[in-house]
CSV table of C-alpha atoms and ligand atoms in Angstrom, one decimal:
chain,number,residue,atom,x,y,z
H,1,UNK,CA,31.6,-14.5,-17.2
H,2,UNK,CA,28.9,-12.4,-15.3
H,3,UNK,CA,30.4,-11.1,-12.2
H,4,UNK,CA,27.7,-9.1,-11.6
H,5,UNK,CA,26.9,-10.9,-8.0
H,6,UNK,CA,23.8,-8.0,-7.4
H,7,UNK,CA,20.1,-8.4,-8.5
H,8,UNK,CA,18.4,-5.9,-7.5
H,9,UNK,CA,14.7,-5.9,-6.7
H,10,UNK,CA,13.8,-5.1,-10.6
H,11,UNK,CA,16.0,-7.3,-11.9
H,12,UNK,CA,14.4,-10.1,-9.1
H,13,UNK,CA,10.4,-8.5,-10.1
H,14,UNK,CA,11.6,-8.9,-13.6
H,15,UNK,CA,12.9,-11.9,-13.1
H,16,UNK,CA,10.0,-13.6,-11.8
H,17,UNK,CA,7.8,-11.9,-14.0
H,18,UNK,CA,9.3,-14.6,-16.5
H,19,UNK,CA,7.8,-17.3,-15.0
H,20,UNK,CA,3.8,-16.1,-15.6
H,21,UNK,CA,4.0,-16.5,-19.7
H,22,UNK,CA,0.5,-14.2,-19.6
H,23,UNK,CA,1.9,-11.8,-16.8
H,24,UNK,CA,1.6,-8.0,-18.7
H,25,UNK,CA,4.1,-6.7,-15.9
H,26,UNK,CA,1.5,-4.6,-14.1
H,27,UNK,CA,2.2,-5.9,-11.0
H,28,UNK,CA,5.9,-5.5,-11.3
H,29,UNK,CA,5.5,-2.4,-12.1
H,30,UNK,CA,3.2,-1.8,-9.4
H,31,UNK,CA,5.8,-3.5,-7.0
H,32,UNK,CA,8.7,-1.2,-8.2
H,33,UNK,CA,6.4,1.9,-7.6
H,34,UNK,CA,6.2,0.7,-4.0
H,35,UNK,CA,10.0,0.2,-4.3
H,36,UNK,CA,10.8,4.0,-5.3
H,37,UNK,CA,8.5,5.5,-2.5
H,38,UNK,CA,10.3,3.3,-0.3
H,39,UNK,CA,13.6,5.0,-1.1
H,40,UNK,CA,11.9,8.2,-0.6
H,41,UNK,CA,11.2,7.6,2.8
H,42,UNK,CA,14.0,5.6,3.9
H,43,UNK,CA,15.9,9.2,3.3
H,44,UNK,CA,13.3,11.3,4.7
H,45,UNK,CA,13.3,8.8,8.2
H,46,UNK,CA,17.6,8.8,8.0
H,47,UNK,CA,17.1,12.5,8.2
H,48,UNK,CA,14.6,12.8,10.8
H,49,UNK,CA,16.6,13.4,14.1
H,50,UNK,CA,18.8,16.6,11.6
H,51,UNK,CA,15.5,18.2,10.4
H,52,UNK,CA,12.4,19.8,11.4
H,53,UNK,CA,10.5,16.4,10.3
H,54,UNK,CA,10.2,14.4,13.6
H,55,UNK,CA,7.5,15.3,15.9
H,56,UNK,CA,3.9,15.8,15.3
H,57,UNK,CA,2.1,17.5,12.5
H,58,UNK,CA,-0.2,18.7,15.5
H,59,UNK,CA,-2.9,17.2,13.4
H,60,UNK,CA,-5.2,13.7,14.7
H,61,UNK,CA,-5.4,11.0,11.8
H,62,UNK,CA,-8.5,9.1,11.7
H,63,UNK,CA,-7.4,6.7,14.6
H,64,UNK,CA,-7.3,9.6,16.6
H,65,UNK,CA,-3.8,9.4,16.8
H,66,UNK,CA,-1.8,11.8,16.9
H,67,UNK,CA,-0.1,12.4,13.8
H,68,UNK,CA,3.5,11.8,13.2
H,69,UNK,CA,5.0,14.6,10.4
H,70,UNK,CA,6.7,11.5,8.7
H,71,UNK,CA,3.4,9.7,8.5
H,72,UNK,CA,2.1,12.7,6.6
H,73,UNK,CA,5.0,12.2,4.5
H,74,UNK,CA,4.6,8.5,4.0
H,75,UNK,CA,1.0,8.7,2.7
H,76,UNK,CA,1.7,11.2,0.4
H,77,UNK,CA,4.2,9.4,-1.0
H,78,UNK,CA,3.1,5.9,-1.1
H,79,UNK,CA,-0.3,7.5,-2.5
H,80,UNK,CA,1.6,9.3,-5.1
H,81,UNK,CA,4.0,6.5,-6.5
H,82,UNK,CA,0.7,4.6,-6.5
H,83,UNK,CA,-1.2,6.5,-9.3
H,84,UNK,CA,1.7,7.5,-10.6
H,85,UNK,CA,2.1,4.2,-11.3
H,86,UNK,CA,-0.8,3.2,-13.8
H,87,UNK,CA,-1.2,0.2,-12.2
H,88,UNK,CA,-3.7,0.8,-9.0
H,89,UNK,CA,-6.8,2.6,-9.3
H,90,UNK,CA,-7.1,3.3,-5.4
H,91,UNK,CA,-5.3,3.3,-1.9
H,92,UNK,CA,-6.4,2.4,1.8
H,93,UNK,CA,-4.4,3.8,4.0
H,94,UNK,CA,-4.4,4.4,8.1
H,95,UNK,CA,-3.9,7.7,7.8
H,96,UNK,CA,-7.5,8.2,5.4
H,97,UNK,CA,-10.9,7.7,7.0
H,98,UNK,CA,-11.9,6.4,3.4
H,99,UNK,CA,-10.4,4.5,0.6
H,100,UNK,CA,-8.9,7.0,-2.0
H,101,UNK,CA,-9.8,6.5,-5.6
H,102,UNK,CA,-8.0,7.3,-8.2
H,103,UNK,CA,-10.2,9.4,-10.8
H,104,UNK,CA,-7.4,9.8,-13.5
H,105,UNK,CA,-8.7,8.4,-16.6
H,106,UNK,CA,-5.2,6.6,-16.6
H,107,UNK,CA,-5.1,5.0,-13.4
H,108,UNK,CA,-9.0,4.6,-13.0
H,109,UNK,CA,-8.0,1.5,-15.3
H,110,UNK,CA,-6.1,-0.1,-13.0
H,111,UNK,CA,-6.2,-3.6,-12.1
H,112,UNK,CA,-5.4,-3.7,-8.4
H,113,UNK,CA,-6.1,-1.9,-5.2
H,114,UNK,CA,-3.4,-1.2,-2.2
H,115,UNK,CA,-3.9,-1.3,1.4
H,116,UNK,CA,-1.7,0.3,2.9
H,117,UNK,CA,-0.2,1.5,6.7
H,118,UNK,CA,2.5,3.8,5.3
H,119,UNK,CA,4.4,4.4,8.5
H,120,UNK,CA,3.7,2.0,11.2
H,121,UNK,CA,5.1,2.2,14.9
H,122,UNK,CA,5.6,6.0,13.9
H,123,UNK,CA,5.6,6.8,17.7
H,124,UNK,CA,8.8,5.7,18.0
H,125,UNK,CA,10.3,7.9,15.3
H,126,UNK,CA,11.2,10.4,18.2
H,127,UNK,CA,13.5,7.7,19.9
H,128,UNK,CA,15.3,6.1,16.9
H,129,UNK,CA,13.0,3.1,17.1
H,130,UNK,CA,12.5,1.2,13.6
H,131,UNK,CA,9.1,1.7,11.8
H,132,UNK,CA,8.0,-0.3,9.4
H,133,UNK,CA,5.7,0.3,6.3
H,134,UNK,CA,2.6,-2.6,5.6
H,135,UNK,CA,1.1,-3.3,2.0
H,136,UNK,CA,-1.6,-5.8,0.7
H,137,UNK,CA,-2.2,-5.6,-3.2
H,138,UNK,CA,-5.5,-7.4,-4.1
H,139,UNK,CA,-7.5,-7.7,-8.0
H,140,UNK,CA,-10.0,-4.9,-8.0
H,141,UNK,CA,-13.6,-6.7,-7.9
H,142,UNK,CA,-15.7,-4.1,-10.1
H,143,UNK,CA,-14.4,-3.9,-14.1
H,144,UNK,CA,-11.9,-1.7,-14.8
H,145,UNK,CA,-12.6,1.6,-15.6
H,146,UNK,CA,-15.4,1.4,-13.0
H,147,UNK,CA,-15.6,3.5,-10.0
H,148,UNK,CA,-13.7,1.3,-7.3
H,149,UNK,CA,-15.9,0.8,-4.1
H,150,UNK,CA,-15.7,-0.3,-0.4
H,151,UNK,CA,-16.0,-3.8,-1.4
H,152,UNK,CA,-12.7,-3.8,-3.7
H,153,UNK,CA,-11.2,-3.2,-0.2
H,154,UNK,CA,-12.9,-5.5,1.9
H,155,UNK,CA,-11.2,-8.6,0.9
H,156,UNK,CA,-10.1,-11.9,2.2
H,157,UNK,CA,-6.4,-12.0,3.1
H,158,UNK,CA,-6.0,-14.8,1.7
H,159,UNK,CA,-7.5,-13.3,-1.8
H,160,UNK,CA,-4.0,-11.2,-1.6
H,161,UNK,CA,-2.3,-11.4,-5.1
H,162,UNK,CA,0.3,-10.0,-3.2
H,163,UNK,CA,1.8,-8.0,0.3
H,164,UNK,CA,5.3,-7.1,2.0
H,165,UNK,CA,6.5,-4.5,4.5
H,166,UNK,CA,9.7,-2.2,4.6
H,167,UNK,CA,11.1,-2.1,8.0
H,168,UNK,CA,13.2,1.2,8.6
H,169,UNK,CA,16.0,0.2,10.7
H,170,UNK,CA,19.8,-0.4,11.4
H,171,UNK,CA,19.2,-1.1,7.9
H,172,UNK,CA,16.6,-1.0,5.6
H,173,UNK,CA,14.7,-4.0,3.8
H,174,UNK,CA,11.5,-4.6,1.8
H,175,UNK,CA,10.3,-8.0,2.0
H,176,UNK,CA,7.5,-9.2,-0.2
H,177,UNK,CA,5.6,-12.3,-1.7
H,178,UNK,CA,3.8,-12.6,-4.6
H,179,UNK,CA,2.2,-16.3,-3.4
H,180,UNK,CA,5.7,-18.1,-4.4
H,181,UNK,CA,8.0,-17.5,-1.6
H,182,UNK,CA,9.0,-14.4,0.4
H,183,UNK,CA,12.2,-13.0,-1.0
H,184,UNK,CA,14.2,-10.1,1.2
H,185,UNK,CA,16.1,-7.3,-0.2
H,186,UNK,CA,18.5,-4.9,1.6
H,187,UNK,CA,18.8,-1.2,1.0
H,188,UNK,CA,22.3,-0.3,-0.6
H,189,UNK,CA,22.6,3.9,-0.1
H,190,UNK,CA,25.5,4.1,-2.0
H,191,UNK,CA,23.9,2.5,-5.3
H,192,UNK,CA,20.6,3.9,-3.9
H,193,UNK,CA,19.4,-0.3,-4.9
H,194,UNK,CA,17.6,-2.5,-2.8
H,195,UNK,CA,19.5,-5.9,-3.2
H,196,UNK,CA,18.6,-9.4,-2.8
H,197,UNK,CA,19.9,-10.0,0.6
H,198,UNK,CA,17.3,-13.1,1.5
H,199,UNK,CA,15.9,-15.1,-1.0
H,200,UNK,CA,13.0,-17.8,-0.4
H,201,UNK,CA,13.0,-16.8,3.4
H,202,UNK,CA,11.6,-19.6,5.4
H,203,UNK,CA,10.4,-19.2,8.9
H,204,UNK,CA,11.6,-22.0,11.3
H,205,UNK,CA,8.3,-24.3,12.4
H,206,UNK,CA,9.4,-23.6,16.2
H,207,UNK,CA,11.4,-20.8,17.8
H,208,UNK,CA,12.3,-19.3,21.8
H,209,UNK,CA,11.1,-16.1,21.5
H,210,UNK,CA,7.5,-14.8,22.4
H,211,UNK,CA,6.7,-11.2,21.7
H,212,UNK,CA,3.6,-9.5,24.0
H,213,UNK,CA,3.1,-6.5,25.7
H,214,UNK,CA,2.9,-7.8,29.1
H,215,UNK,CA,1.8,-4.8,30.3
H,216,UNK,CA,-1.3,-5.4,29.6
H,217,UNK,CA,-1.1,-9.0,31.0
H,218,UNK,CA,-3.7,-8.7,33.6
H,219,UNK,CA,-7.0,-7.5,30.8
H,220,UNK,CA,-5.8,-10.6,28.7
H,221,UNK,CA,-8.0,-13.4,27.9
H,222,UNK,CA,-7.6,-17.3,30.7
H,223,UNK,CA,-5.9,-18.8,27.7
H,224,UNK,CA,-3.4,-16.0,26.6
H,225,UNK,CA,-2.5,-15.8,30.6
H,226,UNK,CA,-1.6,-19.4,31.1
H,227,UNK,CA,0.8,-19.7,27.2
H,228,UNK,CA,2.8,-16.7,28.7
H,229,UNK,CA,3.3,-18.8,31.7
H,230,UNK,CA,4.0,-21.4,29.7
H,231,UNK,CA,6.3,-19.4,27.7
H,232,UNK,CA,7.8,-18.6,31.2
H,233,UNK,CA,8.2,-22.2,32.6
H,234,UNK,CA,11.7,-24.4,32.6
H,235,UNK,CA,11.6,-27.3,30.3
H,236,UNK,CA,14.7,-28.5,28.5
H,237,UNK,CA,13.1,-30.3,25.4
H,238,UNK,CA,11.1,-26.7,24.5
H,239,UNK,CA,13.7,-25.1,24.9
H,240,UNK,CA,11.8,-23.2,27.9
H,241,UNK,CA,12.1,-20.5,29.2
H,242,UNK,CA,11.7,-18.9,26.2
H,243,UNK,CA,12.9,-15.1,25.5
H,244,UNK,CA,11.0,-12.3,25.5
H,245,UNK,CA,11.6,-9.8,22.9
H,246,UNK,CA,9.3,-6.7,22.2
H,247,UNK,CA,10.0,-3.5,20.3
H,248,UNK,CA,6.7,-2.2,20.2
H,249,UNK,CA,6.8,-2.1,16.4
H,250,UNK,CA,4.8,-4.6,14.5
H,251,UNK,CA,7.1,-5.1,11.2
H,252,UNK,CA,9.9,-5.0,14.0
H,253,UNK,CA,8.9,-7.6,16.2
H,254,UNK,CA,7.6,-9.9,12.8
H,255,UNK,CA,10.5,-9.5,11.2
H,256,UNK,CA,13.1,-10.8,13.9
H,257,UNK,CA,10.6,-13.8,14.3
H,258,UNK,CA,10.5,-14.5,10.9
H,259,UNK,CA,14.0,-15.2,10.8
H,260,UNK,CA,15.1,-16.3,14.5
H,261,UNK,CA,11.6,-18.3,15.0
H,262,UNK,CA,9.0,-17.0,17.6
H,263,UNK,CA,5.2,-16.0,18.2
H,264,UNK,CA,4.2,-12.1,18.2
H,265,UNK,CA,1.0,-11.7,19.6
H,266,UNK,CA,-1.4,-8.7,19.9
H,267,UNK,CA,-4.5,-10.1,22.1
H,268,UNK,CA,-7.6,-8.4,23.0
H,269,UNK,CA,-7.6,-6.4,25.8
H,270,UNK,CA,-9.4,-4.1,28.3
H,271,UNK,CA,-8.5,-1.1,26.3
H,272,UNK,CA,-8.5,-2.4,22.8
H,273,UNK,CA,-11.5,-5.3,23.6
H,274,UNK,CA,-11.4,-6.4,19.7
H,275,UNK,CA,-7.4,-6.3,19.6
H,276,UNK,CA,-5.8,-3.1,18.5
H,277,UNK,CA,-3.6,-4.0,15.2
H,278,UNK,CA,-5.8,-3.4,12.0
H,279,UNK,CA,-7.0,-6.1,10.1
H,280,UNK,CA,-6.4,-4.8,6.5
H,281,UNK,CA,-3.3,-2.9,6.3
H,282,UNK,CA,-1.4,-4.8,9.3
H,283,UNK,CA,-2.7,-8.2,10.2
H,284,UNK,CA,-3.4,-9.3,6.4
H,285,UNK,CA,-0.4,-8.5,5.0
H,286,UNK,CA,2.1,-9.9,7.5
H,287,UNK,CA,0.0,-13.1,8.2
H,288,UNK,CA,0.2,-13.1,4.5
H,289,UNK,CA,4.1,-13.2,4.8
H,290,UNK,CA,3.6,-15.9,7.8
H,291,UNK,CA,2.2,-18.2,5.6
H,292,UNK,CA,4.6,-18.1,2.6
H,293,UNK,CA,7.3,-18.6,4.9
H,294,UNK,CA,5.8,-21.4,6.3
H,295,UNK,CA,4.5,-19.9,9.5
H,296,UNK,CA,0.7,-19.3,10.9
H,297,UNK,CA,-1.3,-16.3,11.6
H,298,UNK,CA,-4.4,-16.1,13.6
H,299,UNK,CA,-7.1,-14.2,15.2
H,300,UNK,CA,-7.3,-16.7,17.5
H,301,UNK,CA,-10.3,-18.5,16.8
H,302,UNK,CA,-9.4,-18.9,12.6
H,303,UNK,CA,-7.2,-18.5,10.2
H,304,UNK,CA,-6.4,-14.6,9.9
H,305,UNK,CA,-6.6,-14.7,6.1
H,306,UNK,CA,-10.0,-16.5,6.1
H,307,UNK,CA,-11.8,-13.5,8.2
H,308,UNK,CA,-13.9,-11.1,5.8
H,309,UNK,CA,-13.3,-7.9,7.0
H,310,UNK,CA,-16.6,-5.6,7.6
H,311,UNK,CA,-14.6,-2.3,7.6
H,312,UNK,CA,-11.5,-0.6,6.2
H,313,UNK,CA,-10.3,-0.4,10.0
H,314,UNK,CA,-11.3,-2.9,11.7
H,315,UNK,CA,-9.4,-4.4,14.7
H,316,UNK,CA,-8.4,-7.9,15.3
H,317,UNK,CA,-6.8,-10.2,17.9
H,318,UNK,CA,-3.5,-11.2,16.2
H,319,UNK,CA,-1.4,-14.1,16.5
H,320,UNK,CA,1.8,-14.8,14.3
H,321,UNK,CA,4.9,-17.0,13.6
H,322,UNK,CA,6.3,-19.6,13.8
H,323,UNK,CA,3.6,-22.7,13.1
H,324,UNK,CA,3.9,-24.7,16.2
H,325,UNK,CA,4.3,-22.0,18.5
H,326,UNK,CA,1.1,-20.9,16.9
H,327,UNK,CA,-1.0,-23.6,17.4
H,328,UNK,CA,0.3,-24.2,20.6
H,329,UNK,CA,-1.2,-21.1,21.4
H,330,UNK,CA,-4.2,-21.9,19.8
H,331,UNK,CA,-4.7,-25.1,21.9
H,332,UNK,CA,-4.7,-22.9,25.1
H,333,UNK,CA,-7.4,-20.7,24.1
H,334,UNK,CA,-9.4,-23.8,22.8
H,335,UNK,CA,-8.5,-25.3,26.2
H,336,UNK,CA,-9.6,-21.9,28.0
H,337,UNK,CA,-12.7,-20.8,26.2
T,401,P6P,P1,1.5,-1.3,22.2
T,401,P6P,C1,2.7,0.7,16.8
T,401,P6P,O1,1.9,1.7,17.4
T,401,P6P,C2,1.7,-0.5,16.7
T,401,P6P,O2,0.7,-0.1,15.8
T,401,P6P,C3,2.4,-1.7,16.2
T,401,P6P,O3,3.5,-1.4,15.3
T,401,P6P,C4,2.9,-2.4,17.4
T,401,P6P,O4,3.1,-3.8,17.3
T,401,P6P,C5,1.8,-2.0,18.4
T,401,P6P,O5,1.2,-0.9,18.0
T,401,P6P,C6,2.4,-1.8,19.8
T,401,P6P,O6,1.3,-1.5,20.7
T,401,P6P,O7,0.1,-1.2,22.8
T,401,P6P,O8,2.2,-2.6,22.7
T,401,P6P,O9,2.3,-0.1,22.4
């Protein structure tokens, strides 16, 4: 009798792996890579209020943002565990101006490209906030053992063979889908495993929780403006009023919804007119998630994984969660064009 209860997220990759007879296990192996640089930072981030890691690098990434030390960290990394992994033969990342290509004759003949935001919401790392880590795997488009170039990275989201995100917090998961279900794994430290923790996570269709920042309520669009005060309105059958939770971290705020049931949403605005969340390592992967788990993502005027992005970081409106919610939305801003 197998009382081995744990599978852990190679067995699970391993696993599933069985059921694609022509599968080669490049993208598992490509998934447990992302797995181990997980781990890595997971420490690095448990240690950051004991060490000289928090605070800024003093340098200014390419979203002229100031730069978090652990988002130095992250990058190198996730960029490391990529090529070391054979499997990826180059990396976007928000911390790199351009897409990184792999030149090693070994990993040049890799089948897939990563975008990635290695450290998201890392301006809360100085107040013990969760952050979160973002990751789209697509096919490369150009042959292997080609050069990859800017159009391997300008994909469809919904041409992802696969994305997930890590979320840093009381504790640590990675949740990921390869197109068949998102399956969630929890971060055991003392076997140093992540272990399955939620398997074929479905989001419910409605939920009572919106997630905005309302402080920029009065630069949002007629139709955003009137579902907030919907949100805000008694009625017994919606369950309205609903709740209002917002971290102020993107894989924080998804992740809650995606379990509870609720709408995040990250609307244009006076200072960010085109929406300020990033199209190809934040929005694509976690509308990716939204879907598999039954949920919707949007820009508002289509469906986010249907939008060909024009550059590695471009912004976009972003609207996510649970389906009805969703389109609820959606039917204000039709109504409020
Ligand atoms: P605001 C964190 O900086 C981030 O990129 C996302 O994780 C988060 O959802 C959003 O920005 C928060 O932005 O403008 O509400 O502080």
């Amino acid at each position: 009798m197998n009382n081995y209860k744990i599978t852990t997220l190679n067995d699970f990759i391993i696993l599933k792996q069985k059921d694609f007879p022509y599968a080669k296990g490049e993208l598992s192996s490509l998934l447990s890579h992302i797995g181990t640089a997980a781990k890595m930072v997971n420490k690095k981030i448990n240690k950051a209020g004991l060490v000289d890691i928090i605070g800024s690098s003093g340098e200014v990434n390419v979203q002229g943002e100031n730069q978090q030390k652990l988002d130095v960290y992250a990058d190198e990394m996730f960029i490391g565990s990529l090529l070391s992994s054979g499997e990826c033969c180059g990396v976007a990342t928000e911390e790199n101006e351009n897409e990184i290509v792999f030149s090693d004759s070994f990993a040049s003949k890799g089948k897939y490209i990563v975008c990635i935001d290695p450290l998201d919401g890392s301006s809360n790392i100085d107040f013990n906030v969760s952050v979160g880590t973002i990751f789209s795997i697509y096919r490369r488009l150009t042959q292997r053992g080609e050069k990859v170039n800017n159009e391997d990275f300008l994909q469809k989201g919904s041409q992802q063979v696969a994305a997930g995100y890590i979320i840093y917090g009381s504790s640590t998961m990675l949740v990921y889908s390869t197109g068949y279900g998102v399956n969630g794994f929890t971060l055991d430290p003392s076997i140093g495993e992540f272990c399955l923790s939620h398997p074929d996570i479905k989001t419910p269709e409605d939920g009572s929780i919106y997630s905005v920042n309302e402080g920029n309520y009065v630069h949002f669009p007629e139709g955003i403006k009137k579902y907030i005060k919907y949100c805000q309105e008694l009625d017994k059958e919606s369950s309205r009023p609903y709740t209002s939770r917002y971290v102020g971290s993107l894989v924080s705020d998804f992740h809650r919804n995606l379990l509870k049931g609720g709408i995040f949403l990250y609307p244009e605005n006076r200072t960010a007119p085109k929406g300020k969340l990033r199209l190809v390592y934040e929005c694509n992967p976690i509308a990716f998630i939204a879907l598999q788990a039954g949920g919707e993502a949007s820009d508002g005027n289509c469906s986010l994984l249907e939008i060909t992005p024009q550059s590695l970081h471009q912004r976009s409106p972003f609207y996510v969660g649970s389906k009805n919610m969703v389109r609820k939305l959606q039917e204000f801003l039709h109504l409020n064009r």
